């Protein structure tokens, strides 16, 4: 227990990080500092959720590009355009890998 908690209500009036409400993580004892999608979070947890969001968005665009390539890959679609989509897909996958690594690092730092 920290000193303020033993001494009085100062700590009680300080809202805590509500990461447990997101069902992604367990309880967090840090003070809530940032509001992210209606949930009060400590800065490290807010950063983590933001990264998870970006990873999910990237994954979604990789899926969409894969679908498109599957549907159009064998047709007489413009080769140059196809190449551009493939390149964009590769870049999205590389970005996804980077974010996944950052998420892992952030998680390890929080444990
Ligand atoms: Zn937290």
Short mmCIF file of C-alpha atoms and ligand atoms in Angstrom, two decimals:
data_model
loop_
_atom_site.label_atom_id
_atom_site.label_comp_id
_atom_site.label_asym_id
_atom_site.label_seq_id
_atom_site.Cartn_x
_atom_site.Cartn_y
_atom_site.Cartn_z
CA UNK A 1 0.00 0.00 0.00
CA UNK A 2 1.28 3.43 -0.86
CA UNK A 3 1.60 6.20 1.70
CA UNK A 4 -1.32 8.30 0.42
CA UNK A 5 -3.60 5.30 0.59
CA UNK A 6 -2.72 4.73 4.21
CA UNK A 7 -3.06 8.40 5.03
CA UNK A 8 -6.41 9.28 3.57
CA UNK A 9 -8.71 9.64 0.60
CA UNK A 10 -6.29 11.11 -1.89
CA UNK A 11 -5.74 7.77 -3.61
CA UNK A 12 -9.42 6.84 -3.44
CA UNK A 13 -10.39 9.90 -5.46
CA UNK A 14 -7.81 9.08 -8.12
CA UNK A 15 -9.54 6.88 -10.70
CA UNK A 16 -7.74 3.69 -11.65
CA UNK A 17 -6.95 2.29 -15.08
CA UNK A 18 -10.02 0.36 -16.27
CA UNK A 19 -8.25 -2.05 -18.60
CA UNK A 20 -10.06 -4.99 -16.96
CA UNK A 21 -13.33 -3.63 -18.45
CA UNK A 22 -12.01 -4.26 -21.95
CA UNK A 23 -11.68 -7.98 -21.12
CA UNK A 24 -8.31 -7.99 -22.83
CA UNK A 25 -6.22 -7.72 -19.70
CA UNK A 26 -6.50 -8.28 -15.99
CA UNK A 27 -6.73 -5.66 -13.28
CA UNK A 28 -4.34 -2.74 -13.40
CA UNK A 29 -3.47 -0.70 -10.31
CA UNK A 30 -2.10 2.31 -12.16
CA UNK A 31 -4.00 5.60 -12.18
CA UNK A 32 -6.19 6.24 -15.23
CA UNK A 33 -4.75 9.04 -17.34
CA UNK A 34 -6.09 8.65 -20.86
CA UNK A 35 -9.60 8.06 -22.13
CA UNK A 36 -9.61 5.58 -25.00
CA UNK A 37 -12.99 4.69 -26.54
CA UNK A 38 -14.83 5.61 -23.39
CA UNK A 39 -12.54 3.66 -21.08
CA UNK A 40 -10.15 5.34 -18.68
CA UNK A 41 -6.68 3.84 -19.03
CA UNK A 42 -3.14 4.35 -17.85
CA UNK A 43 -0.82 5.60 -20.60
CA UNK A 44 0.89 2.22 -21.29
CA UNK A 45 -2.44 0.38 -21.61
CA UNK A 46 -3.87 3.11 -23.86
CA UNK A 47 -0.79 2.80 -26.09
CA UNK A 48 -1.18 -0.99 -26.14
CA UNK A 49 -4.85 -0.84 -27.20
CA UNK A 50 -4.03 1.71 -29.86
CA UNK A 51 -1.37 -0.62 -31.30
CA UNK A 52 -3.79 -3.55 -31.20
CA UNK A 53 -6.29 -1.42 -33.12
CA UNK A 54 -3.73 -0.55 -35.77
CA UNK A 55 -2.70 -4.20 -36.09
CA UNK A 56 -6.33 -5.21 -36.56
CA UNK A 57 -6.89 -2.54 -39.22
CA UNK A 58 -3.78 -3.66 -41.11
CA UNK A 59 -4.82 -7.30 -40.89
CA UNK A 60 -8.21 -6.33 -42.30
CA UNK A 61 -6.65 -4.59 -45.29
CA UNK A 62 -4.32 -7.55 -45.94
CA UNK A 63 -7.37 -9.84 -45.99
CA UNK A 64 -9.21 -7.53 -48.37
CA UNK A 65 -6.23 -7.36 -50.73
CA UNK A 66 -5.84 -11.15 -50.61
CA UNK A 67 -9.49 -11.55 -51.52
CA UNK A 68 -9.14 -9.11 -54.36
CA UNK A 69 -5.99 -10.83 -55.67
CA UNK A 70 -7.71 -14.22 -55.49
CA UNK A 71 -10.70 -12.95 -57.46
CA UNK A 72 -8.70 -11.05 -60.03
CA UNK A 73 -5.42 -12.93 -60.12
CA UNK A 74 -6.33 -15.16 -63.03
CA UNK A 75 -8.30 -12.59 -65.00
CA UNK A 76 -6.86 -10.28 -67.57
CA UNK A 77 -6.44 -7.51 -65.02
CA UNK A 78 -3.80 -4.91 -65.64
CA UNK A 79 -0.43 -6.45 -64.66
CA UNK A 80 0.94 -3.18 -63.42
CA UNK A 81 -2.07 -2.61 -61.19
CA UNK A 82 -1.85 -6.17 -59.86
CA UNK A 83 1.81 -5.60 -59.06
CA UNK A 84 0.92 -2.46 -57.17
CA UNK A 85 -1.67 -4.31 -55.08
CA UNK A 86 0.83 -7.09 -54.33
CA UNK A 87 3.40 -4.53 -53.30
CA UNK A 88 0.89 -2.76 -51.07
CA UNK A 89 -0.04 -6.08 -49.53
CA UNK A 90 3.61 -6.87 -48.76
CA UNK A 91 4.03 -3.48 -47.15
CA UNK A 92 0.93 -4.01 -45.02
CA UNK A 93 2.24 -7.42 -43.90
CA UNK A 94 5.62 -5.89 -43.02
CA UNK A 95 3.86 -3.14 -41.04
CA UNK A 96 1.74 -5.75 -39.31
CA UNK A 97 4.82 -7.72 -38.28
CA UNK A 98 6.39 -4.58 -36.86
CA UNK A 99 3.29 -3.70 -34.83
CA UNK A 100 2.94 -7.27 -33.53
CA UNK A 101 6.54 -7.07 -32.29
CA UNK A 102 5.83 -3.70 -30.66
CA UNK A 103 2.71 -5.13 -28.99
CA UNK A 104 4.76 -8.02 -27.61
CA UNK A 105 7.39 -5.64 -26.24
CA UNK A 106 4.71 -3.41 -24.71
CA UNK A 107 3.01 -6.43 -23.10
CA UNK A 108 6.26 -7.68 -21.64
CA UNK A 109 6.94 -4.24 -20.20
CA UNK A 110 3.51 -4.24 -18.53
CA UNK A 111 3.94 -7.61 -16.86
ZN1 LIG B 1 -3.31 0.09 -16.98
#
